[in-house]
């Protein structure tokens, strides 16, 4: 687990306090595996899914990148009810050898990267704003809103991430990130706990500004998959944007010059790994890669950034 205070913290930029207090975090020793009970999903939960989906899908269709759109076209992700993990997982396994693993909630970094290193993607079957969600956090005071959840829910996990795992280069990239996280945590280079924790935070920053909140330059070729042409300079590939209507709208408004709330910056891996983020706000910046290939290549060629030795 990443500790709160680390002697290398001062090296990070953009540090703002982000509280995770109150969130249940499951580790490898906990009973984290939790099969989906699809028949127990209530009408209300299905309706929450439908509302979220219908709200965001016109924007997604117009502005999300090619990899996502193609994955979405091929997976049984329904618009009006919860997706069924057992219907999706074999299709992904057949395409890229990844599997869905149903889990109880937020996982420790160790467990998360360990699963990814084995081409397993953890997914939860609880949805924001539902009675089940409220019950889980009945003893805590936390945000639980349409545009934001304190922990990943089924909408973020499935609608935000899973279509990408149908794409081989993307799936391999996610696997490599998992392996690196695993290797950092095993302290392969015997750097000691403080540096392990610092390097892991670098990798989390990288993940945050790329596959969670990244943009890519508009690839005009993608337009023939869309119902409506993309009229901004970028496409969205960050899963954290895709699963939030508010965040998606913010990206569009900033990209079109209608808002100055967030900066849109060129991708720079050295800057990204040293830039912290806040879980609980609309992001103050988005980094743009030229192409997904640029992202994969830069990750491959800059592994030493994640092995800082002090
Ligand atoms: Fe995520």
mmCIF file of C-alpha atoms and ligand atoms in Angstrom:
data_model
loop_
_atom_site.group_PDB
_atom_site.id
_atom_site.type_symbol
_atom_site.label_atom_id
_atom_site.label_comp_id
_atom_site.label_asym_id
_atom_site.label_seq_id
_atom_site.Cartn_x
_atom_site.Cartn_y
_atom_site.Cartn_z
ATOM 1 C CA UNK A 1 0.000 0.000 0.000
ATOM 2 C CA UNK A 2 1.168 3.512 -0.780
ATOM 3 C CA UNK A 3 1.843 5.427 2.411
ATOM 4 C CA UNK A 4 0.664 8.974 2.888
ATOM 5 C CA UNK A 5 4.056 10.503 3.570
ATOM 6 C CA UNK A 6 7.136 9.698 1.596
ATOM 7 C CA UNK A 7 10.479 11.479 1.627
ATOM 8 C CA UNK A 8 10.356 11.887 -2.157
ATOM 9 C CA UNK A 9 6.896 13.508 -2.206
ATOM 10 C CA UNK A 10 8.367 16.969 -2.774
ATOM 11 C CA UNK A 11 9.465 15.866 -6.249
ATOM 12 C CA UNK A 12 5.863 15.684 -7.430
ATOM 13 C CA UNK A 13 4.072 18.680 -8.914
ATOM 14 C CA UNK A 14 0.422 19.660 -8.737
ATOM 15 C CA UNK A 15 -0.004 18.002 -5.363
ATOM 16 C CA UNK A 16 -3.427 18.680 -3.911
ATOM 17 C CA UNK A 17 -4.933 16.865 -0.966
ATOM 18 C CA UNK A 18 -7.158 14.000 -2.114
ATOM 19 C CA UNK A 19 -8.791 12.036 0.611
ATOM 20 C CA UNK A 20 -9.478 8.339 0.289
ATOM 21 C CA UNK A 21 -10.706 8.043 3.838
ATOM 22 C CA UNK A 22 -13.799 5.932 4.278
ATOM 23 C CA UNK A 23 -13.197 3.839 1.153
ATOM 24 C CA UNK A 24 -13.025 0.093 1.713
ATOM 25 C CA UNK A 25 -9.856 -1.287 0.125
ATOM 26 C CA UNK A 26 -9.520 -5.023 -0.528
ATOM 27 C CA UNK A 27 -6.144 -6.797 -0.621
ATOM 28 C CA UNK A 28 -4.948 -10.221 -1.749
ATOM 29 C CA UNK A 29 -5.601 -11.668 1.742
ATOM 30 C CA UNK A 30 -9.202 -10.435 1.799
ATOM 31 C CA UNK A 31 -12.141 -12.219 0.318
ATOM 32 C CA UNK A 32 -12.101 -9.944 -2.739
ATOM 33 C CA UNK A 33 -13.482 -12.329 -5.402
ATOM 34 C CA UNK A 34 -17.210 -11.741 -5.727
ATOM 35 C CA UNK A 35 -19.112 -13.436 -8.585
ATOM 36 C CA UNK A 36 -21.863 -11.357 -10.121
ATOM 37 C CA UNK A 37 -25.369 -12.474 -9.127
ATOM 38 C CA UNK A 38 -27.036 -11.339 -12.293
ATOM 39 C CA UNK A 39 -30.519 -12.483 -11.280
ATOM 40 C CA UNK A 40 -30.367 -10.300 -8.180
ATOM 41 C CA UNK A 41 -29.875 -7.058 -10.114
ATOM 42 C CA UNK A 42 -32.898 -4.894 -9.352
ATOM 43 C CA UNK A 43 -35.039 -2.840 -11.731
ATOM 44 C CA UNK A 44 -33.816 0.287 -10.009
ATOM 45 C CA UNK A 45 -30.165 -0.645 -10.615
ATOM 46 C CA UNK A 46 -30.880 -1.367 -14.266
ATOM 47 C CA UNK A 47 -32.602 2.001 -14.541
ATOM 48 C CA UNK A 48 -29.609 3.814 -13.046
ATOM 49 C CA UNK A 49 -27.400 2.103 -15.647
ATOM 50 C CA UNK A 50 -29.805 3.100 -18.425
ATOM 51 C CA UNK A 51 -29.920 6.743 -17.310
ATOM 52 C CA UNK A 52 -26.127 7.003 -17.157
ATOM 53 C CA UNK A 53 -25.702 5.232 -20.486
ATOM 54 C CA UNK A 54 -28.295 7.181 -22.444
ATOM 55 C CA UNK A 55 -26.966 10.449 -21.103
ATOM 56 C CA UNK A 56 -23.377 9.947 -22.167
ATOM 57 C CA UNK A 57 -23.601 7.764 -25.279
ATOM 58 C CA UNK A 58 -24.276 10.492 -27.912
ATOM 59 C CA UNK A 59 -21.145 12.333 -26.745
ATOM 60 C CA UNK A 60 -19.139 9.130 -26.563
ATOM 61 C CA UNK A 61 -20.164 8.123 -30.060
ATOM 62 C CA UNK A 62 -19.062 11.478 -31.441
ATOM 63 C CA UNK A 63 -15.809 11.995 -29.545
ATOM 64 C CA UNK A 64 -14.281 8.726 -28.367
ATOM 65 C CA UNK A 65 -11.353 7.079 -30.163
ATOM 66 C CA UNK A 66 -11.468 4.242 -32.670
ATOM 67 C CA UNK A 67 -10.274 1.473 -30.325
ATOM 68 C CA UNK A 68 -13.164 2.137 -27.986
ATOM 69 C CA UNK A 69 -15.847 2.466 -30.652
ATOM 70 C CA UNK A 70 -14.924 -0.837 -32.257
ATOM 71 C CA UNK A 71 -14.890 -2.614 -28.894
ATOM 72 C CA UNK A 72 -18.273 -1.159 -28.048
ATOM 73 C CA UNK A 73 -19.715 -2.403 -31.346
ATOM 74 C CA UNK A 74 -18.624 -5.972 -30.667
ATOM 75 C CA UNK A 75 -19.428 -6.493 -26.971
ATOM 76 C CA UNK A 76 -22.841 -7.192 -25.426
ATOM 77 C CA UNK A 77 -22.988 -4.021 -23.344
ATOM 78 C CA UNK A 78 -26.708 -3.232 -23.174
ATOM 79 C CA UNK A 79 -28.069 0.271 -22.963
ATOM 80 C CA UNK A 80 -31.006 -0.486 -20.683
ATOM 81 C CA UNK A 81 -29.692 -2.946 -18.091
ATOM 82 C CA UNK A 82 -26.593 -4.161 -16.293
ATOM 83 C CA UNK A 83 -24.054 -5.934 -18.473
ATOM 84 C CA UNK A 84 -23.489 -9.584 -17.649
ATOM 85 C CA UNK A 85 -19.843 -10.342 -16.914
ATOM 86 C CA UNK A 86 -20.122 -13.954 -18.062
ATOM 87 C CA UNK A 87 -21.388 -12.839 -21.465
ATOM 88 C CA UNK A 88 -18.532 -10.356 -21.977
ATOM 89 C CA UNK A 89 -15.505 -12.097 -20.522
ATOM 90 C CA UNK A 90 -15.266 -15.018 -23.021
ATOM 91 C CA UNK A 91 -15.380 -12.588 -25.965
ATOM 92 C CA UNK A 92 -12.478 -10.600 -24.560
ATOM 93 C CA UNK A 93 -10.599 -13.762 -23.733
ATOM 94 C CA UNK A 94 -11.079 -14.963 -27.289
ATOM 95 C CA UNK A 95 -9.810 -11.648 -28.736
ATOM 96 C CA UNK A 96 -6.927 -10.617 -26.489
ATOM 97 C CA UNK A 97 -6.674 -13.242 -23.746
ATOM 98 C CA UNK A 98 -7.860 -10.877 -21.003
ATOM 99 C CA UNK A 99 -10.581 -11.920 -18.548
ATOM 100 C CA UNK A 100 -12.940 -10.054 -16.270
ATOM 101 C CA UNK A 101 -12.600 -10.814 -12.561
ATOM 102 C CA UNK A 102 -15.593 -9.810 -10.431
ATOM 103 C CA UNK A 103 -14.398 -8.170 -7.207
ATOM 104 C CA UNK A 104 -15.877 -6.631 -4.071
ATOM 105 C CA UNK A 105 -14.624 -3.075 -4.635
ATOM 106 C CA UNK A 106 -11.513 -0.938 -4.556
ATOM 107 C CA UNK A 107 -8.319 -3.034 -4.557
ATOM 108 C CA UNK A 108 -4.830 -2.415 -3.183
ATOM 109 C CA UNK A 109 -2.206 -1.483 -5.790
ATOM 110 C CA UNK A 110 -0.490 -4.846 -5.241
ATOM 111 C CA UNK A 111 -3.600 -6.820 -6.046
ATOM 112 C CA UNK A 112 -4.661 -4.574 -8.935
ATOM 113 C CA UNK A 113 -1.290 -4.765 -10.719
ATOM 114 C CA UNK A 114 -0.943 -8.451 -9.949
ATOM 115 C CA UNK A 115 -4.291 -9.138 -11.660
ATOM 116 C CA UNK A 116 -3.357 -6.942 -14.652
ATOM 117 C CA UNK A 117 0.006 -8.683 -14.938
ATOM 118 C CA UNK A 118 -2.010 -11.884 -15.431
ATOM 119 C CA UNK A 119 -4.315 -10.269 -17.996
ATOM 120 C CA UNK A 120 -7.206 -10.103 -15.540
ATOM 121 C CA UNK A 121 -9.286 -6.949 -15.202
ATOM 122 C CA UNK A 122 -11.145 -6.433 -11.909
ATOM 123 C CA UNK A 123 -14.769 -5.298 -12.257
ATOM 124 C CA UNK A 124 -17.386 -4.475 -9.643
ATOM 125 C CA UNK A 125 -21.128 -5.025 -9.985
ATOM 126 C CA UNK A 126 -22.283 -2.186 -7.778
ATOM 127 C CA UNK A 127 -23.537 1.079 -9.280
ATOM 128 C CA UNK A 128 -23.352 4.676 -8.052
ATOM 129 C CA UNK A 129 -26.443 6.132 -6.369
ATOM 130 C CA UNK A 130 -28.029 2.716 -5.745
ATOM 131 C CA UNK A 131 -29.334 1.466 -2.378
ATOM 132 C CA UNK A 132 -26.644 -1.250 -2.439
ATOM 133 C CA UNK A 133 -23.982 1.411 -2.815
ATOM 134 C CA UNK A 134 -25.492 3.498 -0.065
ATOM 135 C CA UNK A 135 -25.693 0.496 2.227
ATOM 136 C CA UNK A 136 -22.021 -0.287 1.620
ATOM 137 C CA UNK A 137 -21.125 3.204 2.776
ATOM 138 C CA UNK A 138 -23.902 3.724 5.289
ATOM 139 C CA UNK A 139 -21.456 4.381 8.102
ATOM 140 C CA UNK A 140 -19.318 6.850 6.124
ATOM 141 C CA UNK A 141 -19.916 10.283 4.744
ATOM 142 C CA UNK A 142 -18.778 10.137 1.121
ATOM 143 C CA UNK A 143 -19.654 11.583 -2.265
ATOM 144 C CA UNK A 144 -22.057 9.376 -4.194
ATOM 145 C CA UNK A 145 -23.239 11.324 -7.184
ATOM 146 C CA UNK A 146 -24.105 10.796 -10.799
ATOM 147 C CA UNK A 147 -20.935 12.384 -12.128
ATOM 148 C CA UNK A 148 -18.564 11.038 -9.547
ATOM 149 C CA UNK A 149 -18.045 7.953 -7.390
ATOM 150 C CA UNK A 150 -15.473 7.549 -4.645
ATOM 151 C CA UNK A 151 -14.606 4.112 -5.975
ATOM 152 C CA UNK A 152 -14.942 2.542 -9.408
ATOM 153 C CA UNK A 153 -18.443 1.195 -10.067
ATOM 154 C CA UNK A 154 -19.801 -1.068 -12.809
ATOM 155 C CA UNK A 155 -20.403 1.903 -15.092
ATOM 156 C CA UNK A 156 -16.784 3.019 -14.876
ATOM 157 C CA UNK A 157 -15.326 -0.490 -15.059
ATOM 158 C CA UNK A 158 -17.427 -1.879 -17.892
ATOM 159 C CA UNK A 159 -18.586 1.109 -19.906
ATOM 160 C CA UNK A 160 -15.316 3.041 -19.353
ATOM 161 C CA UNK A 161 -12.614 0.391 -19.644
ATOM 162 C CA UNK A 162 -13.773 -2.880 -21.107
ATOM 163 C CA UNK A 163 -14.331 -2.028 -24.814
ATOM 164 C CA UNK A 164 -10.611 -1.152 -25.044
ATOM 165 C CA UNK A 165 -9.606 -4.663 -24.011
ATOM 166 C CA UNK A 166 -10.901 -5.985 -27.351
ATOM 167 C CA UNK A 167 -8.006 -4.193 -29.057
ATOM 168 C CA UNK A 168 -4.778 -6.219 -29.132
ATOM 169 C CA UNK A 169 -2.157 -3.412 -28.956
ATOM 170 C CA UNK A 170 -4.117 -1.707 -26.148
ATOM 171 C CA UNK A 171 -4.586 -4.987 -24.283
ATOM 172 C CA UNK A 172 -0.846 -5.709 -24.539
ATOM 173 C CA UNK A 173 -0.030 -2.204 -23.302
ATOM 174 C CA UNK A 174 -2.265 -2.663 -20.236
ATOM 175 C CA UNK A 175 -0.567 -5.980 -19.600
ATOM 176 C CA UNK A 176 2.851 -4.298 -19.706
ATOM 177 C CA UNK A 177 1.712 -1.630 -17.240
ATOM 178 C CA UNK A 178 0.531 -4.430 -14.921
ATOM 179 C CA UNK A 179 3.831 -6.275 -15.195
ATOM 180 C CA UNK A 180 5.811 -3.131 -14.431
ATOM 181 C CA UNK A 181 3.613 -2.391 -11.393
ATOM 182 C CA UNK A 182 4.129 -5.935 -10.208
ATOM 183 C CA UNK A 183 7.910 -5.691 -10.666
ATOM 184 C CA UNK A 184 8.114 -2.369 -8.822
ATOM 185 C CA UNK A 185 6.144 -3.855 -5.935
ATOM 186 C CA UNK A 186 8.341 -6.946 -5.791
ATOM 187 C CA UNK A 187 11.242 -4.502 -5.417
ATOM 188 C CA UNK A 188 13.213 -6.332 -8.068
ATOM 189 C CA UNK A 189 16.081 -3.845 -7.784
ATOM 190 C CA UNK A 190 16.138 -3.831 -3.963
ATOM 191 C CA UNK A 191 15.518 -0.094 -3.684
ATOM 192 C CA UNK A 192 13.674 -0.238 -0.360
ATOM 193 C CA UNK A 193 10.117 0.591 0.706
ATOM 194 C CA UNK A 194 10.271 4.400 0.271
ATOM 195 C CA UNK A 195 11.461 4.159 -3.336
ATOM 196 C CA UNK A 196 9.040 1.359 -4.152
ATOM 197 C CA UNK A 197 6.210 3.533 -2.957
ATOM 198 C CA UNK A 198 7.548 6.572 -4.841
ATOM 199 C CA UNK A 199 7.999 4.643 -8.094
ATOM 200 C CA UNK A 200 4.553 3.148 -7.767
ATOM 201 C CA UNK A 201 3.120 6.628 -7.452
ATOM 202 C CA UNK A 202 4.947 7.574 -10.664
ATOM 203 C CA UNK A 203 3.245 4.639 -12.396
ATOM 204 C CA UNK A 204 -0.138 5.635 -10.980
ATOM 205 C CA UNK A 205 0.348 9.180 -12.273
ATOM 206 C CA UNK A 206 1.197 7.733 -15.680
ATOM 207 C CA UNK A 207 -1.925 5.557 -15.643
ATOM 208 C CA UNK A 208 -4.079 8.454 -14.517
ATOM 209 C CA UNK A 209 -2.998 10.922 -17.209
ATOM 210 C CA UNK A 210 -3.085 8.302 -19.972
ATOM 211 C CA UNK A 211 -5.602 5.468 -19.848
ATOM 212 C CA UNK A 212 -7.828 7.157 -17.258
ATOM 213 C CA UNK A 213 -7.870 10.785 -18.474
ATOM 214 C CA UNK A 214 -5.966 10.951 -21.770
ATOM 215 C CA UNK A 215 -6.789 12.569 -25.107
ATOM 216 C CA UNK A 216 -5.473 11.797 -28.569
ATOM 217 C CA UNK A 217 -5.382 14.010 -31.675
ATOM 218 C CA UNK A 218 -8.407 13.618 -33.882
ATOM 219 C CA UNK A 219 -7.904 10.798 -36.324
ATOM 220 C CA UNK A 220 -10.315 11.764 -39.073
ATOM 221 C CA UNK A 221 -10.455 8.143 -40.242
ATOM 222 C CA UNK A 222 -12.554 7.305 -37.203
ATOM 223 C CA UNK A 223 -15.444 9.438 -38.410
ATOM 224 C CA UNK A 224 -16.969 6.711 -40.537
ATOM 225 C CA UNK A 225 -17.706 4.719 -37.354
ATOM 226 C CA UNK A 226 -19.609 7.601 -35.833
ATOM 227 C CA UNK A 227 -23.198 8.694 -36.168
ATOM 228 C CA UNK A 228 -22.058 12.312 -36.007
ATOM 229 C CA UNK A 229 -18.684 13.705 -37.117
ATOM 230 C CA UNK A 230 -16.161 14.665 -34.433
ATOM 231 C CA UNK A 231 -15.935 18.465 -34.594
ATOM 232 C CA UNK A 232 -13.099 18.987 -32.130
ATOM 233 C CA UNK A 233 -9.328 18.660 -32.417
ATOM 234 C CA UNK A 234 -9.111 15.631 -30.133
ATOM 235 C CA UNK A 235 -10.573 12.224 -29.432
ATOM 236 C CA UNK A 236 -11.080 10.862 -25.952
ATOM 237 C CA UNK A 237 -9.380 7.646 -24.819
ATOM 238 C CA UNK A 238 -9.366 8.086 -21.025
ATOM 239 C CA UNK A 239 -11.797 5.710 -19.321
ATOM 240 C CA UNK A 240 -12.347 8.127 -16.435
ATOM 241 C CA UNK A 241 -13.627 10.701 -18.936
ATOM 242 C CA UNK A 242 -15.747 8.222 -20.880
ATOM 243 C CA UNK A 243 -17.639 7.037 -17.793
ATOM 244 C CA UNK A 244 -18.498 10.560 -16.615
ATOM 245 C CA UNK A 245 -20.908 12.845 -18.449
ATOM 246 C CA UNK A 246 -19.581 15.898 -16.572
ATOM 247 C CA UNK A 247 -15.966 15.122 -17.384
ATOM 248 C CA UNK A 248 -16.761 14.405 -21.053
ATOM 249 C CA UNK A 249 -18.637 17.683 -21.360
ATOM 250 C CA UNK A 250 -15.772 19.527 -19.695
ATOM 251 C CA UNK A 251 -13.290 18.097 -22.213
ATOM 252 C CA UNK A 252 -15.509 19.129 -25.131
ATOM 253 C CA UNK A 253 -16.027 22.643 -23.771
ATOM 254 C CA UNK A 254 -12.324 23.156 -23.089
ATOM 255 C CA UNK A 255 -11.324 21.729 -26.476
ATOM 256 C CA UNK A 256 -13.736 24.039 -28.273
ATOM 257 C CA UNK A 257 -12.594 27.104 -26.320
ATOM 258 C CA UNK A 258 -15.948 27.438 -24.530
ATOM 259 C CA UNK A 259 -14.374 26.959 -21.096
ATOM 260 C CA UNK A 260 -10.979 27.532 -19.519
ATOM 261 C CA UNK A 261 -11.543 25.234 -16.587
ATOM 262 C CA UNK A 262 -8.881 22.723 -17.659
ATOM 263 C CA UNK A 263 -5.693 22.968 -19.695
ATOM 264 C CA UNK A 264 -5.047 20.748 -22.689
ATOM 265 C CA UNK A 265 -1.333 19.994 -22.811
ATOM 266 C CA UNK A 266 0.976 18.055 -25.114
ATOM 267 C CA UNK A 267 1.862 14.562 -23.913
ATOM 268 C CA UNK A 268 5.203 14.512 -22.113
ATOM 269 C CA UNK A 269 5.914 11.309 -20.233
ATOM 270 C CA UNK A 270 8.535 12.879 -17.930
ATOM 271 C CA UNK A 271 6.062 15.559 -16.894
ATOM 272 C CA UNK A 272 3.187 13.121 -16.535
ATOM 273 C CA UNK A 273 4.887 10.716 -14.158
ATOM 274 C CA UNK A 274 5.785 13.589 -11.835
ATOM 275 C CA UNK A 275 2.335 15.211 -11.925
ATOM 276 C CA UNK A 276 -0.082 14.269 -9.167
ATOM 277 C CA UNK A 277 -3.852 14.207 -9.533
ATOM 278 C CA UNK A 278 -6.981 14.634 -7.515
ATOM 279 C CA UNK A 279 -9.482 11.771 -7.439
ATOM 280 C CA UNK A 280 -12.450 13.820 -6.495
ATOM 281 C CA UNK A 281 -12.596 16.789 -8.868
ATOM 282 C CA UNK A 282 -12.958 17.399 -12.578
ATOM 283 C CA UNK A 283 -9.344 17.211 -13.811
ATOM 284 C CA UNK A 284 -7.461 20.493 -14.166
ATOM 285 C CA UNK A 285 -5.552 19.242 -17.236
ATOM 286 C CA UNK A 286 -5.592 16.639 -19.983
ATOM 287 C CA UNK A 287 -2.551 15.447 -21.926
ATOM 288 C CA UNK A 288 -2.807 14.758 -25.666
ATOM 289 C CA UNK A 289 -0.882 11.985 -27.423
ATOM 290 C CA UNK A 290 -0.359 12.105 -31.185
ATOM 291 C CA UNK A 291 -1.442 8.482 -31.535
ATOM 292 C CA UNK A 292 -1.944 5.386 -29.440
ATOM 293 C CA UNK A 293 1.292 4.069 -30.964
ATOM 294 C CA UNK A 294 3.134 7.088 -29.530
ATOM 295 C CA UNK A 295 1.745 6.205 -26.100
ATOM 296 C CA UNK A 296 2.752 2.533 -26.292
ATOM 297 C CA UNK A 297 6.207 3.373 -27.618
ATOM 298 C CA UNK A 298 6.918 6.053 -25.066
ATOM 299 C CA UNK A 299 5.943 3.692 -22.244
ATOM 300 C CA UNK A 300 8.210 0.967 -23.620
ATOM 301 C CA UNK A 301 11.147 3.305 -24.168
ATOM 302 C CA UNK A 302 10.992 5.136 -20.845
ATOM 303 C CA UNK A 303 10.825 2.346 -18.287
ATOM 304 C CA UNK A 304 13.759 3.847 -16.348
ATOM 305 C CA UNK A 305 11.456 6.697 -15.275
ATOM 306 C CA UNK A 306 9.757 4.162 -13.000
ATOM 307 C CA UNK A 307 12.975 2.953 -11.403
ATOM 308 C CA UNK A 308 14.078 6.166 -9.667
ATOM 309 C CA UNK A 309 16.893 5.342 -7.264
ATOM 310 C CA UNK A 310 16.900 8.415 -5.042
HETATM 311 FE FE1 LIG B 1 -10.407 3.113 -14.018
#
